[in-house]
GROMACS .gro file of N, CA and C in nm:
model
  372
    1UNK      N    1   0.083  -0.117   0.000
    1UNK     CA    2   0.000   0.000   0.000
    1UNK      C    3   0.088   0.124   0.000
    2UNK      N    4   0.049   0.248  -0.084
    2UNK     CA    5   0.142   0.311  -0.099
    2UNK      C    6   0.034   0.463  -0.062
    3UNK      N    7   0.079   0.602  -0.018
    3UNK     CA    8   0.048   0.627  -0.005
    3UNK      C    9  -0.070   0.727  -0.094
    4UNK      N   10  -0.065   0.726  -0.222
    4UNK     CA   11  -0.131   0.719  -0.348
    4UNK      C   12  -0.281   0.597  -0.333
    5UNK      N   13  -0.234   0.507  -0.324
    5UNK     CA   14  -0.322   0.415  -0.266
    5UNK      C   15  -0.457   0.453  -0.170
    6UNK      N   16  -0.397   0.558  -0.047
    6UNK     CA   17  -0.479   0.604   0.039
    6UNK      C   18  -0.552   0.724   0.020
    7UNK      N   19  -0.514   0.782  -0.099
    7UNK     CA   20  -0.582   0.912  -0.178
    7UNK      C   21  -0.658   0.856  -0.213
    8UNK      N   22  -0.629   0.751  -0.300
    8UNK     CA   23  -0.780   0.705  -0.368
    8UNK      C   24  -0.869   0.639  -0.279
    9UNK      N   25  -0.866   0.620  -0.179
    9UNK     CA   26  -0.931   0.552  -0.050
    9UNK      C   27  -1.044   0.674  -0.007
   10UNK      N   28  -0.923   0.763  -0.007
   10UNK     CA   29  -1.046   0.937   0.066
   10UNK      C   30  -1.112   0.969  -0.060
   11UNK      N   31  -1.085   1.000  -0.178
   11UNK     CA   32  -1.184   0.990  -0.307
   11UNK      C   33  -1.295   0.923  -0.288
   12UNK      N   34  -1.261   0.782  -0.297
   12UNK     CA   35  -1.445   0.726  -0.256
   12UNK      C   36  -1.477   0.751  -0.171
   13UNK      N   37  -1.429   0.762  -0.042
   13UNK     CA   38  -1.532   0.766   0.063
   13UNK      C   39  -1.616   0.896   0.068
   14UNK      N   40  -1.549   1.015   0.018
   14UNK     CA   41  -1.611   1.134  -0.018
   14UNK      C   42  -1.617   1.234   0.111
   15UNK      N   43  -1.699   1.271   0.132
   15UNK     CA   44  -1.758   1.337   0.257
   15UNK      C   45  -1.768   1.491   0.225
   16UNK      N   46  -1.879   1.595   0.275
   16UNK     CA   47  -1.885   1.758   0.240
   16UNK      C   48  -1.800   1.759   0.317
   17UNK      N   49  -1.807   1.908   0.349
   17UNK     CA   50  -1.734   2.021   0.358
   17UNK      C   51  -1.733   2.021   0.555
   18UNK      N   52  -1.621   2.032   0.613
   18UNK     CA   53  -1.599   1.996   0.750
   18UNK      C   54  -1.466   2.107   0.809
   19UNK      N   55  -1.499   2.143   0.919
   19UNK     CA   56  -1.333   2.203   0.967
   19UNK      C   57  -1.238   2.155   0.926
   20UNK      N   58  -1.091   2.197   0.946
   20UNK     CA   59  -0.977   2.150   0.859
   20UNK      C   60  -0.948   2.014   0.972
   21UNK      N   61  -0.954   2.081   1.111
   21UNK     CA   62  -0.858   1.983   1.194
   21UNK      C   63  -1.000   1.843   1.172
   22UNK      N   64  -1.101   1.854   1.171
   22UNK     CA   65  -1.204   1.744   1.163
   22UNK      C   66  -1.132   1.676   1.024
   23UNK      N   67  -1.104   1.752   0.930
   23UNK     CA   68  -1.106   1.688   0.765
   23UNK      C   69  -0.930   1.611   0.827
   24UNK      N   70  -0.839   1.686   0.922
   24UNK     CA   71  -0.694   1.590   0.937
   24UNK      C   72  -0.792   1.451   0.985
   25UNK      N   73  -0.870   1.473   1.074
   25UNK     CA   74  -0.874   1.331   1.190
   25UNK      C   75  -0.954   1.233   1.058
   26UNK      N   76  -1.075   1.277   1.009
   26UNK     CA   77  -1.139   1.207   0.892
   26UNK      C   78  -0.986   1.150   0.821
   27UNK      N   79  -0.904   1.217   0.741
   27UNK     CA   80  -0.816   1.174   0.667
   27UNK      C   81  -0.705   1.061   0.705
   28UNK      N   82  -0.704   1.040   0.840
   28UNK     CA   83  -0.687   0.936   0.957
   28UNK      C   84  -0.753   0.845   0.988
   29UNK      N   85  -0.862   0.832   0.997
   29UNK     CA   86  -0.976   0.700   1.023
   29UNK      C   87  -0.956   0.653   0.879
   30UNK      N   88  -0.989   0.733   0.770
   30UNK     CA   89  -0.980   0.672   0.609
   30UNK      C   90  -0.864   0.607   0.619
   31UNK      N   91  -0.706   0.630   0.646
   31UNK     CA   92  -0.629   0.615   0.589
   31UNK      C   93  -0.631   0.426   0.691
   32UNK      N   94  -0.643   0.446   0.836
   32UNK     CA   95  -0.641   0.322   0.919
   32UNK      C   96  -0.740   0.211   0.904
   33UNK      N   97  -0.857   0.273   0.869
   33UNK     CA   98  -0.956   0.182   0.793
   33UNK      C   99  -0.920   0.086   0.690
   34UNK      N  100  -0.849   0.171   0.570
   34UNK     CA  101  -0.830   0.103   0.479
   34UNK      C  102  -0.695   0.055   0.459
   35UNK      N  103  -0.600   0.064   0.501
   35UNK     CA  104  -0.443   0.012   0.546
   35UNK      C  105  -0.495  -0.098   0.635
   36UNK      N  106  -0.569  -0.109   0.740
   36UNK     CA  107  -0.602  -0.238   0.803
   36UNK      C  108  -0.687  -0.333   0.744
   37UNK      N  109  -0.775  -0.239   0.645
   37UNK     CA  110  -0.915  -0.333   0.576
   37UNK      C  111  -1.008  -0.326   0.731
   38UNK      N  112  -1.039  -0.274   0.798
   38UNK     CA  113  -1.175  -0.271   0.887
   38UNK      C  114  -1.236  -0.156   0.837
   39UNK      N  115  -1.338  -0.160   0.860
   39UNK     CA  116  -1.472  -0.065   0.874
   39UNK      C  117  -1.468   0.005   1.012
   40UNK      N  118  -1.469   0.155   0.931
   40UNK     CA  119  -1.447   0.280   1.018
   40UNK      C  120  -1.519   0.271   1.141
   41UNK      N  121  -1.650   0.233   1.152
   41UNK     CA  122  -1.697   0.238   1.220
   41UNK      C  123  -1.711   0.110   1.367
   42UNK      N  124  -1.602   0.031   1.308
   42UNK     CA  125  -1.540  -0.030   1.443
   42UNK      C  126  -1.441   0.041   1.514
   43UNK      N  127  -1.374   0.128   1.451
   43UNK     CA  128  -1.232   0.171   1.527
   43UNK      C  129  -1.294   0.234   1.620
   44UNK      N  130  -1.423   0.325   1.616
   44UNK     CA  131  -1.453   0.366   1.728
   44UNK      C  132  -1.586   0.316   1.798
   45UNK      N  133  -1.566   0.184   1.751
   45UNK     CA  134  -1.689   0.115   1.903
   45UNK      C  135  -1.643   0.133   2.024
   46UNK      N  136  -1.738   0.054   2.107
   46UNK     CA  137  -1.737   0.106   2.236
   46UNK      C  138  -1.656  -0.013   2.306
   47UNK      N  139  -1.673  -0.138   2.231
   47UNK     CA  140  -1.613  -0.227   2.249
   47UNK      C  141  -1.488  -0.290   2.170
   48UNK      N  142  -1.379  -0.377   2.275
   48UNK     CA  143  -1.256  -0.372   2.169
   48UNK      C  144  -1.239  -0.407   2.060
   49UNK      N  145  -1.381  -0.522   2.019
   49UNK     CA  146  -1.375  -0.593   1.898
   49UNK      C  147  -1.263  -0.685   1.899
   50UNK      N  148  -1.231  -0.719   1.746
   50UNK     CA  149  -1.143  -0.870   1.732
   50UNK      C  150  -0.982  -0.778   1.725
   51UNK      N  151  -0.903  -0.875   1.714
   51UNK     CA  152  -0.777  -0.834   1.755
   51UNK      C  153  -0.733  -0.706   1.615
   52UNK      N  154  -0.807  -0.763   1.507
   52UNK     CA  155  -0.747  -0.711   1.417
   52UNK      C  156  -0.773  -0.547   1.400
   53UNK      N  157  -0.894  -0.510   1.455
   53UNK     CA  158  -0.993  -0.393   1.474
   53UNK      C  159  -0.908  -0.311   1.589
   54UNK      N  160  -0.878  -0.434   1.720
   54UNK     CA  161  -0.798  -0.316   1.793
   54UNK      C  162  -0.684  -0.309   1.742
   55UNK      N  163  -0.567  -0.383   1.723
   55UNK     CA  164  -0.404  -0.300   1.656
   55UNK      C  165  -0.480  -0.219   1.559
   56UNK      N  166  -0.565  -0.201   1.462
   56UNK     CA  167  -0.571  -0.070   1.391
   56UNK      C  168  -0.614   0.053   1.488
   57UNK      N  169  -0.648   0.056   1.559
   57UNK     CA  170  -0.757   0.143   1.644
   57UNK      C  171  -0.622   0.194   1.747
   58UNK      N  172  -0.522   0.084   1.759
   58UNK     CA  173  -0.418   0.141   1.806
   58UNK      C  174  -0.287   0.247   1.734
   59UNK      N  175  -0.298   0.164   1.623
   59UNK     CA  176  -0.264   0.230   1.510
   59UNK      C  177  -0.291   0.368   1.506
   60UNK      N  178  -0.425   0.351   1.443
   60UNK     CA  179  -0.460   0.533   1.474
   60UNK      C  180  -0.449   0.617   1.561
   61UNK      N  181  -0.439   0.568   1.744
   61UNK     CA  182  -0.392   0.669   1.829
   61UNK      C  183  -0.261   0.634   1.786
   62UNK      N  184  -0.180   0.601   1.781
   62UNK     CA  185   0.015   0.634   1.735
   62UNK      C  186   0.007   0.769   1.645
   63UNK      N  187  -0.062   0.730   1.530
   63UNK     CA  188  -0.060   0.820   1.430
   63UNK      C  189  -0.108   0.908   1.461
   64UNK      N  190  -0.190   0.945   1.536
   64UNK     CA  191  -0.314   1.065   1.588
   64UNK      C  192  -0.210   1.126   1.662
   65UNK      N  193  -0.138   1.081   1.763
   65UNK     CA  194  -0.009   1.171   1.853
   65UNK      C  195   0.110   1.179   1.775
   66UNK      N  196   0.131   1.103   1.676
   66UNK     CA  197   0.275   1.118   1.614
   66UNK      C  198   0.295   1.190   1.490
   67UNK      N  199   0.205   1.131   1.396
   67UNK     CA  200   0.143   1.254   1.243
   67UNK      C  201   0.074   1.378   1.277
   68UNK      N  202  -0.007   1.337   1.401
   68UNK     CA  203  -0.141   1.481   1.379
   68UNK      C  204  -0.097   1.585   1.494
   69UNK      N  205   0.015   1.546   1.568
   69UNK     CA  206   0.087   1.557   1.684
   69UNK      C  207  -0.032   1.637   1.799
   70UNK      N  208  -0.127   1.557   1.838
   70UNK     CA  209  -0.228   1.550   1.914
   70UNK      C  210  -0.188   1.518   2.051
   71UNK      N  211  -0.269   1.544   2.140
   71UNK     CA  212  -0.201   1.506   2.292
   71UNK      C  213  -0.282   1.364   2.320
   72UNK      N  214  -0.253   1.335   2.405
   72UNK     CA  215  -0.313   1.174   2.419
   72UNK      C  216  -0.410   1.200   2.484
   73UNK      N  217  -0.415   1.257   2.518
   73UNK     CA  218  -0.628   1.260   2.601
   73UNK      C  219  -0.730   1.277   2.426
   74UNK      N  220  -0.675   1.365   2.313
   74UNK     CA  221  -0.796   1.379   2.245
   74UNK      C  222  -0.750   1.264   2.130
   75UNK      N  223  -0.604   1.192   2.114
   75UNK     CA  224  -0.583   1.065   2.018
   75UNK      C  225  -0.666   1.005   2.060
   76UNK      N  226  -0.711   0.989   2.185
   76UNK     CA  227  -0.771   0.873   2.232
   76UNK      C  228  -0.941   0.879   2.228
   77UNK      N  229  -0.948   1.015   2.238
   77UNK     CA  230  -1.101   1.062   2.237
   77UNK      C  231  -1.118   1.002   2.102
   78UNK      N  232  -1.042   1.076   1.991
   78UNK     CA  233  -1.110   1.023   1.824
   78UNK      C  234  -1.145   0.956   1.861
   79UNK      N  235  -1.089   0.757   1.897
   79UNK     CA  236  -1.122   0.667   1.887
   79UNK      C  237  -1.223   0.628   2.001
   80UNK      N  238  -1.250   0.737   2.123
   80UNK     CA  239  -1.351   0.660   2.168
   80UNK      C  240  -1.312   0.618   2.328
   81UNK      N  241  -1.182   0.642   2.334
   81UNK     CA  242  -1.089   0.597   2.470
   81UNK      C  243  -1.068   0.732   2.541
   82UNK      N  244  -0.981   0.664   2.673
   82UNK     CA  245  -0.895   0.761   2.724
   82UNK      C  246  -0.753   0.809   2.718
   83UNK      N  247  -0.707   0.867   2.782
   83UNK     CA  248  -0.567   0.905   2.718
   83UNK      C  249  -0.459   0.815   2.771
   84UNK      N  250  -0.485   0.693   2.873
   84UNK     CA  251  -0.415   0.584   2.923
   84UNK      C  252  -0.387   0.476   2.848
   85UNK      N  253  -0.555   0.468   2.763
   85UNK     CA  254  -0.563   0.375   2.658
   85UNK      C  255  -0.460   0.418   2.528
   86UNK      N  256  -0.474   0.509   2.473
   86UNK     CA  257  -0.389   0.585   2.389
   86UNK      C  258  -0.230   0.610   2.410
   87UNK      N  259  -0.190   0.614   2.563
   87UNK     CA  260  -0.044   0.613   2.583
   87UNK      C  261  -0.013   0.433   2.581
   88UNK      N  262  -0.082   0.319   2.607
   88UNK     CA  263  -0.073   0.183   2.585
   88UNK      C  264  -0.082   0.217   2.441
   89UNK      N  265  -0.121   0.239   2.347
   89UNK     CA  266  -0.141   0.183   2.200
   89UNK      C  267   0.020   0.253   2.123
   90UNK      N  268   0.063   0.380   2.145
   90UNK     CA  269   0.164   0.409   2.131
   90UNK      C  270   0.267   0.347   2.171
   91UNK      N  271   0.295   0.272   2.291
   91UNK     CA  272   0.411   0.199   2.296
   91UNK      C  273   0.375   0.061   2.271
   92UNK      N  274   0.216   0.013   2.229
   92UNK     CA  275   0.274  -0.122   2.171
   92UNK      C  276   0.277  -0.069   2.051
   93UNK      N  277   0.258   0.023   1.927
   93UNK     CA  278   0.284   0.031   1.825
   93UNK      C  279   0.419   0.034   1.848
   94UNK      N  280   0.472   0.126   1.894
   94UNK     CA  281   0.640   0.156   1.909
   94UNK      C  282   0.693   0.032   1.910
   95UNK      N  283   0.657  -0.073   1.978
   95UNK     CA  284   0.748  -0.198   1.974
   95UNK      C  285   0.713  -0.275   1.816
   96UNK      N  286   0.605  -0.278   1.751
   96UNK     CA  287   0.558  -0.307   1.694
   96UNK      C  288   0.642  -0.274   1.507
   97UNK      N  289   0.662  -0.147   1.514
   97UNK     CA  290   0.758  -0.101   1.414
   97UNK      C  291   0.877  -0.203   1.390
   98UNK      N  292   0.936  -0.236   1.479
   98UNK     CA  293   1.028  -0.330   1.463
   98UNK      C  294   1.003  -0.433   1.339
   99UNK      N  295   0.928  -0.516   1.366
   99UNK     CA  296   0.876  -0.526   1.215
   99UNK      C  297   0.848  -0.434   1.048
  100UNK      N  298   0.954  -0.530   0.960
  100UNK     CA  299   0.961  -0.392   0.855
  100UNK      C  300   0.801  -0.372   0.728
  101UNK      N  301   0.760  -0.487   0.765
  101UNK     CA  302   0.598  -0.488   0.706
  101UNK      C  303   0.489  -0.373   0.757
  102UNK      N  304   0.490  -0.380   0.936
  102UNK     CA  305   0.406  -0.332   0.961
  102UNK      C  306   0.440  -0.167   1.000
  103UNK      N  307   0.622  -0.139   0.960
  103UNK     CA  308   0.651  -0.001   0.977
  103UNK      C  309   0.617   0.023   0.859
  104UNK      N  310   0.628  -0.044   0.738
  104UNK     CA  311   0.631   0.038   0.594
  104UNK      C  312   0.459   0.094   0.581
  105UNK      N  313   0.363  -0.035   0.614
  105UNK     CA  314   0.235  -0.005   0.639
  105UNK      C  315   0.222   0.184   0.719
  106UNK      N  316   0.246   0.136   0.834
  106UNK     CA  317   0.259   0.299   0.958
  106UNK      C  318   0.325   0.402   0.839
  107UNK      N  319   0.414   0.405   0.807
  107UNK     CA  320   0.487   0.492   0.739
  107UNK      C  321   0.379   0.526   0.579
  108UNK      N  322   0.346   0.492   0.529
  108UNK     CA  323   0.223   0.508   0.424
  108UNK      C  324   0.139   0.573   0.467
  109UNK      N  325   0.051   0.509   0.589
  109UNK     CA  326  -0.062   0.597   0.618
  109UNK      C  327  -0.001   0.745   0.674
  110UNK      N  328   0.131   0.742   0.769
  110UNK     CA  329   0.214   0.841   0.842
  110UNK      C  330   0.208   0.956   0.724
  111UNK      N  331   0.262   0.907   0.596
  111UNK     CA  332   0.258   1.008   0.476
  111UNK      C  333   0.132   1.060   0.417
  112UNK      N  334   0.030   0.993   0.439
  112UNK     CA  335  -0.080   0.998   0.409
  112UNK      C  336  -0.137   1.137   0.489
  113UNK      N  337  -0.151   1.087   0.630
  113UNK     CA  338  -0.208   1.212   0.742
  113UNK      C  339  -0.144   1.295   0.785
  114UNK      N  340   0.026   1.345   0.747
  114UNK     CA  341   0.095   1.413   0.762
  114UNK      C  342  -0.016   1.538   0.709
  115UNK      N  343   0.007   1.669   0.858
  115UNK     CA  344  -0.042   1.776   0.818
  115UNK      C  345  -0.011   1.824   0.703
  116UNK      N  346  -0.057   1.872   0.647
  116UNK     CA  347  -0.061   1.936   0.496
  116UNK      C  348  -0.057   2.102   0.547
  117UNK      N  349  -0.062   2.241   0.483
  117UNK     CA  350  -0.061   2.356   0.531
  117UNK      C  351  -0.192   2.389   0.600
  118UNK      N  352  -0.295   2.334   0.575
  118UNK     CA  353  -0.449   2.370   0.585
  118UNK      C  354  -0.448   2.306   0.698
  119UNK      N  355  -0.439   2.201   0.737
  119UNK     CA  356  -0.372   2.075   0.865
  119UNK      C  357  -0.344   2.152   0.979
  120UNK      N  358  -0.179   2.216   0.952
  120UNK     CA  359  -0.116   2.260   1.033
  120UNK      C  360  -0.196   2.384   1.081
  121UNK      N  361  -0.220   2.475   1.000
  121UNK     CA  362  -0.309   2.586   1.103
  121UNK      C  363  -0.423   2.560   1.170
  122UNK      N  364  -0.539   2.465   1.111
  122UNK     CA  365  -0.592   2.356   1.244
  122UNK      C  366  -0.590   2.346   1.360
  123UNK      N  367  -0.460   2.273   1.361
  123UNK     CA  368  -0.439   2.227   1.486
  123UNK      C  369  -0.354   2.312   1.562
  124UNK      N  370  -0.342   2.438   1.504
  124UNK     CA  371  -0.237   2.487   1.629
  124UNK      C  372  -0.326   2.590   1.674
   0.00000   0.00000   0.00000
C-alpha cells in the first residue's frame, strides 16, 4: 500500500465540507480503515472488537499523537478511549515497528495524514 493508494481511498469515501482539523482526523480513520481493511466504524466502538480492529484502532492513536501531533487525552477521544488507553497503543505500536511490514504499512498511512498547510493551522 502506498500512499497514493490512500488518496484514492479518501476519493471514494467522499464526505462535504468539514473544519480543517475534523477533515486531518477524517483523513486518519480513512487512511487506518483502509491500510487495516476494517470498517471505520469499528475503530470507534465502544467495544474492543477482534484483535485485528484493535491494533488498527491502536494504530490510529500512534498516528493521531505522532502525524497529527495531538495530545493523548484527544488521540484517544477520536477513537472513543482515554488518554491511558492511547499512551498503551503508542508503545505497543512503538514496539511493533520493529517489524519492517508493519513499519512500511505505519509509514504510508504516516505520509498519508501528515499535516498538509491547511492541517497545520488547524491544529495549532
Amino acid at each position: 500500500m502506498t500512499a497514493n493508494d490512500l488518496r484514492a481511498a479518501q476519493i471514494v469515501t467522499g464526505g462535504g465540507p468539514a473544519p480543517r482539523v475534523v477533515d486531518c482526523e477524517q483523513r486518519l480513520l480513512t487512511a487506518v480503515a483502509f491500510g487495516f481493511g476494517v470498517d471505520r466504524r469499528h475503530l470507534c466502538a465502544p467495544t474492543r472488537g477482534r484483535a485485528d480492529i484493535a491494533l488498527a484502532r491502536q494504530a490510529g492513536m500512534y498516528l493521531a499523537r505522532v502525524a497529527l501531533g495531538q495530545t493523548l487525552s484527544r488521540a484517544g477521544r477520536l477513537f472513543g478511549r482515554d488518554r491511558t488507553t492511547a499512551a498503551h497503543a503508542c508503545r505497543v505500536v512503538e514496539d511493533l515497528r520493529d517489524d519492517p511490514h508493519f513499519d512500511a504499512l505505519l509509514h504510508a498511512m504516516e505520509s498519508f495524514v501528515t499535516p498538509r498547510n491547511d492541517c497545520d493551522e488547524a491544529l495549532q
